[in-house]
Tab-separated table of C-alpha atoms in Angstrom:
chain	number	residue	atom	x	y	z
A	146	MET	CA	0.000	0.000	0.000
A	147	LEU	CA	1.118	3.557	-0.629
A	148	LYS	CA	2.149	5.638	2.364
A	149	SER	CA	2.352	9.395	2.432
A	150	MET	CA	5.409	11.082	3.910
A	151	THR	CA	3.182	13.769	5.431
A	152	SER	CA	1.638	12.622	8.695
A	153	TYR	CA	1.045	13.168	12.412
A	154	GLY	CA	0.655	10.789	15.327
A	155	SER	CA	0.806	10.895	19.113
A	156	SER	CA	0.386	8.709	22.172
A	157	GLU	CA	0.400	9.281	25.926
A	158	TYR	CA	0.985	7.067	28.951
A	159	VAL	CA	0.062	8.201	32.467
A	160	CYS	CA	0.633	6.478	35.805
A	161	GLU	CA	1.039	7.630	39.407
A	162	LYS	CA	4.745	8.276	38.975
A	163	TYR	CA	5.055	9.944	35.591
A	164	LYS	CA	3.469	10.919	32.287
A	165	ILE	CA	5.073	10.103	28.924
A	166	LYS	CA	3.973	11.652	25.650
A	167	PHE	CA	5.291	11.152	22.110
A	168	GLU	CA	4.364	13.364	19.170
A	169	LEU	CA	5.472	12.668	15.597
A	170	LYS	CA	5.009	14.853	12.548
A	171	SER	CA	6.612	14.561	9.128
A	172	VAL	CA	6.902	16.080	5.665
A	173	ASN	CA	8.318	14.720	2.427
A	174	ASN	CA	12.063	14.374	2.051
A	175	ARG	CA	14.484	12.475	-0.197
A	176	TYR	CA	16.015	10.616	2.740
A	177	PHE	CA	15.376	9.638	6.360
A	178	ASP	CA	15.928	12.739	8.496
A	179	LEU	CA	14.931	12.587	12.161
A	180	ASN	CA	14.921	15.549	14.514
A	181	LEU	CA	14.456	14.137	18.021
A	182	ARG	CA	13.646	16.477	20.876
A	183	SER	CA	13.731	14.913	24.316
A	184	PRO	CA	14.675	15.896	27.888
A	185	ARG	CA	18.430	15.986	28.417
A	186	SER	CA	18.062	13.580	31.310
A	187	LEU	CA	16.836	10.927	28.839
A	188	ILE	CA	19.631	11.321	26.291
A	189	GLU	CA	20.795	7.757	26.995
A	190	TYR	CA	17.585	6.425	25.389
A	191	GLU	CA	17.811	8.423	22.159
A	192	ASP	CA	19.553	5.704	20.119
A	193	LYS	CA	16.808	3.200	20.980
A	194	ILE	CA	14.127	5.737	20.050
A	195	ARG	CA	15.822	6.492	16.721
A	196	LEU	CA	16.146	2.797	15.925
A	197	ALA	CA	12.460	2.147	16.674
A	198	ILE	CA	11.395	4.998	14.367
A	199	LYS	CA	13.822	3.962	11.599
A	200	LYS	CA	12.283	0.478	11.554
A	201	ARG	CA	8.869	1.958	10.743
A	202	ILE	CA	9.774	4.835	8.407
A	203	SER	CA	12.200	4.553	5.495
A	204	ARG	CA	12.264	8.182	4.362
A	205	ALA	CA	10.750	11.520	5.418
A	206	LYS	CA	11.728	14.550	7.452
A	207	ILE	CA	10.435	13.714	10.924
A	208	ASP	CA	10.112	15.774	14.083
A	209	CYS	CA	9.724	13.635	17.201
A	210	PHE	CA	8.865	15.260	20.521
A	211	LEU	CA	9.227	13.307	23.761
A	212	THR	CA	7.788	14.870	26.907
A	213	VAL	CA	8.185	13.297	30.340
A	214	VAL	CA	6.534	14.799	33.413
A	215	PHE	CA	7.291	13.279	36.800
A	216	LEU	CA	4.239	13.418	39.033
A	217	GLU	CA	6.140	12.818	42.257
A	218	ASP	CA	7.831	15.676	44.102
A	219	ASP	CA	11.188	13.943	44.003
A	220	PRO	CA	11.565	11.502	41.106
A	221	ASN	CA	15.239	10.970	41.876
A	222	ASP	CA	17.323	10.265	44.977
A	223	VAL	CA	20.341	12.365	45.934
A	224	GLU	CA	23.276	10.567	47.528
A	225	VAL	CA	26.298	11.997	49.358
A	226	ASP	CA	29.674	10.300	49.006
A	227	LEU	CA	30.814	10.698	52.632
A	228	VAL	CA	34.114	8.914	52.063
A	229	PHE	CA	35.078	11.314	49.292
A	230	LEU	CA	33.765	14.268	51.307
A	231	ARG	CA	36.014	13.448	54.297
A	232	LYS	CA	39.058	13.062	52.062
A	233	TYR	CA	38.216	16.295	50.249
A	234	MET	CA	37.832	18.270	53.515
A	235	LYS	CA	41.078	16.807	54.844
A	236	ALA	CA	42.867	17.858	51.664
A	237	LEU	CA	41.490	21.408	51.884
A	238	SER	CA	42.546	21.694	55.541
A	239	LEU	CA	46.042	20.520	54.636
A	240	ILE	CA	46.285	23.134	51.890
A	241	LYS	CA	45.210	25.897	54.307
A	242	GLU	CA	47.744	24.781	56.887
A	243	GLU	CA	50.639	24.438	54.450
A	244	LEU	CA	50.000	27.801	52.789
A	245	GLY	CA	48.951	29.623	55.936
A	246	LEU	CA	45.582	30.622	54.527
A	247	ASP	CA	42.784	32.089	56.635
A	248	ASP	CA	40.002	31.533	54.060
A	249	GLU	CA	36.988	29.662	55.324
A	250	ILE	CA	35.826	26.512	53.588
A	251	LYS	CA	32.387	27.357	52.201
A	252	LEU	CA	29.519	25.032	51.380
A	253	GLU	CA	29.506	26.002	47.693
A	254	ASP	CA	33.157	24.951	47.479
A	255	ILE	CA	32.143	21.514	48.634
A	256	ILE	CA	28.963	20.851	46.651
A	257	SER	CA	30.545	22.179	43.460
A	258	GLN	CA	32.504	18.933	43.337
A	259	GLN	CA	30.528	16.418	41.261
A	260	GLU	CA	31.907	13.538	43.304
A	261	VAL	CA	30.271	14.795	46.506
A	262	LEU	CA	26.636	14.779	45.398
A	263	SER	CA	25.144	12.412	42.828
A	264	ILE	CA	21.652	11.850	41.499
A	265	VAL	CA	20.519	8.253	41.573
A	266	LYS	CA	17.646	7.320	39.307
A	267	ASN	CA	14.787	5.342	40.758
A	268	ASN	CA	13.968	1.915	39.368
A	269	TYR	CA	11.105	3.148	37.224
A	270	GLU	CA	13.594	5.188	35.189
A	271	SER	CA	15.542	2.129	34.175
A	272	ASP	CA	14.267	-1.019	32.452
A	273	GLU	CA	10.616	-0.584	33.419
A	274	PHE	CA	10.597	3.032	32.309
A	275	LEU	CA	12.347	2.194	29.019
A	276	ASP	CA	9.852	-0.571	28.185
A	277	ILE	CA	6.861	1.670	28.857
A	278	MET	CA	8.422	4.530	26.919
A	279	LEU	CA	9.074	2.362	23.848
A	280	GLU	CA	5.540	0.914	24.023
A	281	THR	CA	4.186	4.466	24.048
A	282	LEU	CA	6.369	5.277	21.042
A	283	GLU	CA	5.036	2.240	19.145
A	284	LYS	CA	1.455	3.376	19.755
A	285	ALA	CA	2.344	6.847	18.497
A	286	LEU	CA	3.912	5.249	15.413
A	287	ASP	CA	0.745	3.166	14.880
A	288	ASN	CA	-1.360	6.342	14.868
A	289	PHE	CA	1.236	8.022	12.675
A	290	ASP	CA	1.091	5.087	10.243
A	291	ASP	CA	-2.718	5.124	10.106
A	292	MET	CA	-2.672	8.702	8.857
A	293	ARG	CA	0.094	7.916	6.352
A	294	ILE	CA	-1.971	5.076	4.924
A	295	ARG	CA	-5.112	7.230	4.640
A	296	GLU	CA	-3.162	9.966	2.869
A	297	GLY	CA	-1.522	7.320	0.693
A	298	GLU	CA	-4.913	5.989	-0.409
A	299	ASN	CA	-5.959	9.490	-1.464
A	300	LEU	CA	-2.751	9.882	-3.462
A	301	LYS	CA	-3.263	6.455	-5.013
A	302	SER	CA	-6.748	7.418	-6.191
A	303	ASP	CA	-5.522	10.666	-7.765
A	304	ILE	CA	-2.542	8.996	-9.434
A	305	LEU	CA	-4.723	6.193	-10.803
A	306	ASN	CA	-7.123	8.730	-12.326
A	307	ASN	CA	-4.239	10.516	-14.036
A	308	LEU	CA	-2.735	7.212	-15.208
A	309	THR	CA	-6.071	6.222	-16.727
A	310	ALA	CA	-6.208	9.541	-18.572
A	311	ILE	CA	-2.648	9.003	-19.836
A	312	GLU	CA	-3.488	5.491	-21.028
A	313	GLU	CA	-6.569	6.776	-22.858
A	314	ASN	CA	-4.397	9.381	-24.550
A	315	VAL	CA	-1.915	6.712	-25.634
A	316	ASP	CA	-4.867	4.813	-27.140
A	317	LYS	CA	-5.810	7.942	-29.097
A	318	ILE	CA	-2.233	8.508	-30.243
A	319	LYS	CA	-1.981	4.899	-31.397
A	320	GLU	CA	-5.247	5.166	-33.335
A	321	ILE	CA	-4.255	8.433	-35.019
A	322	TYR	CA	-0.782	7.078	-35.778
A	323	ILE	CA	-2.263	4.042	-37.533
A	324	ASP	CA	-4.595	6.288	-39.544
A	325	TYR	CA	-1.856	8.574	-40.791
A	326	THR	CA	0.644	5.772	-41.485
A	327	ASP	CA	-0.206	5.957	-45.201
A	328	GLU	CA	0.753	9.626	-45.212
A	329	TYR	CA	3.914	8.760	-43.335
A	330	LYS	CA	4.732	5.975	-45.826
A	331	GLU	CA	4.237	8.341	-48.740
A	332	ASP	CA	6.633	10.822	-47.193
A	333	PHE	CA	9.047	8.017	-46.419
A	334	MET	CA	9.012	6.748	-50.017
A	335	LYS	CA	9.641	10.259	-51.287
A	336	LYS	CA	12.700	10.568	-49.081
A	337	TYR	CA	13.738	7.037	-50.015
A	338	ASN	CA	13.663	7.816	-53.739
A	339	GLU	CA	15.686	10.955	-53.103
A	340	LEU	CA	18.318	8.868	-51.359
A	341	ILE	CA	18.353	6.309	-54.159
A	342	GLU	CA	18.851	9.039	-56.736
A	343	ASP	CA	21.560	10.723	-54.665
A	344	LYS	CA	24.714	9.807	-56.557
A	345	SER	CA	26.879	10.798	-53.595
A	346	ILE	CA	25.640	7.737	-51.706
A	347	ILE	CA	27.320	4.784	-53.336
A	348	ASP	CA	27.899	2.668	-50.253
A	349	GLU	CA	25.065	0.167	-49.621
A	350	LYS	CA	25.672	0.223	-45.852
A	351	ARG	CA	25.554	3.997	-45.895
A	352	LEU	CA	22.206	3.802	-47.685
A	353	GLU	CA	20.882	1.361	-45.089
A	354	PHE	CA	22.053	3.695	-42.339
A	355	GLU	CA	20.310	6.692	-43.898
A	356	LEU	CA	17.107	4.702	-44.324
A	357	ALA	CA	17.237	3.569	-40.688
A	358	LEU	CA	17.575	7.193	-39.595
A	359	LEU	CA	14.621	8.096	-41.776
A	360	VAL	CA	12.451	5.361	-40.268
A	361	ASP	CA	13.437	6.358	-36.739
A	362	LYS	CA	12.679	9.992	-37.494
A	363	TYR	CA	8.967	9.339	-38.007
A	364	ALA	CA	8.106	6.012	-36.343
A	365	ILE	CA	6.687	6.130	-32.811
A	366	ASP	CA	5.723	2.461	-32.514
A	367	GLU	CA	8.382	1.739	-29.896
A	368	GLU	CA	7.508	4.799	-27.847
A	369	ILE	CA	3.844	3.755	-27.765
A	370	VAL	CA	4.761	0.223	-26.650
A	371	ARG	CA	7.045	1.564	-23.921
A	372	MET	CA	4.367	3.961	-22.689
A	373	TYR	CA	1.937	1.053	-22.248
A	374	SER	CA	4.662	-0.874	-20.416
A	375	HIS	CA	5.424	2.033	-18.071
A	376	ILE	CA	1.733	2.517	-17.300
A	377	SER	CA	1.359	-1.181	-16.479
A	378	GLN	CA	4.406	-1.087	-14.174
A	379	PHE	CA	3.094	2.029	-12.472
A	380	LYS	CA	-0.264	0.397	-11.755
A	381	SER	CA	1.511	-2.603	-10.222
A	382	MET	CA	3.540	-0.297	-7.991
A	383	LEU	CA	0.358	1.279	-6.645
A	384	ASN	CA	-0.434	-2.031	-4.929
A	385	SER	CA	3.063	-2.637	-3.579
A	386	ASP	CA	3.726	-2.946	0.167
A	387	GLU	CA	7.258	-1.621	-0.254
A	388	ALA	CA	8.498	1.963	-0.128
A	389	ILE	CA	8.372	2.675	-3.863
A	390	GLY	CA	8.392	6.481	-4.054
A	391	LYS	CA	11.882	6.609	-5.587
A	392	LYS	CA	11.035	3.886	-8.124
A	393	MET	CA	7.921	5.797	-9.137
A	394	ASP	CA	9.971	8.942	-9.555
A	395	PHE	CA	12.319	7.134	-11.938
A	396	LEU	CA	9.443	5.614	-13.913
A	397	ILE	CA	7.612	8.924	-14.331
A	398	GLN	CA	10.816	10.397	-15.758
A	399	GLU	CA	10.881	7.583	-18.314
A	400	MET	CA	7.260	8.284	-19.239
A	401	ASN	CA	8.075	11.949	-19.667
A	402	ARG	CA	11.011	11.035	-21.920
A	403	GLU	CA	8.801	8.882	-24.156
A	404	SER	CA	6.206	11.661	-24.397
A	405	ASN	CA	8.887	14.157	-25.397
A	406	THR	CA	10.154	11.772	-28.076
A	407	ILE	CA	6.650	11.331	-29.507
A	408	LEU	CA	6.197	15.103	-29.616
A	409	SER	CA	9.525	15.628	-31.350
A	410	LYS	CA	8.872	12.944	-33.972
A	411	THR	CA	5.262	13.540	-34.922
A	412	LYS	CA	4.106	15.902	-37.641
A	413	ASN	CA	0.468	15.312	-36.796
A	414	ILE	CA	-1.305	18.236	-35.103
A	415	GLU	CA	-3.762	16.041	-33.174
A	416	ILE	CA	-0.990	13.912	-31.711
A	417	SER	CA	0.896	17.074	-30.767
A	418	LYS	CA	-2.147	18.379	-28.873
A	419	ILE	CA	-2.555	15.096	-27.028
A	420	GLY	CA	1.178	15.043	-26.315
A	421	VAL	CA	0.996	18.412	-24.579
A	422	GLU	CA	-1.897	17.156	-22.439
A	423	GLN	CA	0.159	14.052	-21.631
A	424	LYS	CA	2.995	16.166	-20.288
A	425	ASN	CA	0.591	18.039	-18.017
A	426	LEU	CA	-0.801	14.769	-16.637
A	427	ILE	CA	2.696	13.375	-16.127
A	428	GLU	CA	3.707	16.524	-14.259
A	429	LYS	CA	0.695	16.127	-11.950
A	430	ILE	CA	1.757	12.577	-11.121
A	431	ARG	CA	5.353	13.682	-10.630
A	432	GLU	CA	4.197	16.221	-8.031
A	433	GLN	CA	1.985	13.651	-6.301
A	434	ILE	CA	4.696	11.013	-5.944
A	435	GLN	CA	7.031	13.502	-4.259
A	436	ASN	CA	4.969	12.832	-1.133
A	437	ILE	CA	5.069	9.031	-1.376
A	438	GLU	CA	7.474	7.112	0.832
């Protein structure tokens, strides 16, 4: 199924100890680009969050917001390293004595040392917290995916309508081309006779080469066949479960190339008109697939 790169999803978990909320929003992008915004205290979990998102989304520009609110007054414990503190105070006293200093040892001088005070995370911020947080993320990704699929279905419908119009135009071009083949053959034979009468062309291989160029100049049989093939491939892609946005982009370029070739070769006004309409339809599809993953 097609998935849009533009989406939004969120999920929230609340218990007595804390509240976790994930919000995801995305826009189209050529590659996977994740901007993760989370509390600095949870930086250790960022790699796991990125990995979980990368498994679900292959390409898009994504903003992920993680909010954690602790509902207890003191979510963490503060511990004092008394052994270090005693050694530190002893060292300061020794320095004062050796240098003959009268400065008092102040509290801020003590607590400024990271080794004295340390924050110890409670159990719910470890494995239990991580599991719940990742489950909340998965639910947010599920909601995010639901919207991507809905948007993808809308894109699929629009693309299919434009593809049908393109295929109908190819049918018209084929019909007109068959009808004016006699005119084309007459023009071809005129050019052929001119080549035969051209005394400067005495090499048989050279004559064959010139005739091949002449045939290629007017014939659009191959372009018509390739257009049908591209349309068929495109329709198959619309039902694919893979991320096929880049493949579609390549294929629409090929369709545009064939349409340009038909326009450059034909001398028929009706085919030229249809060809211009084809290019407009192809451009619409090209714009639509820019938002497909």
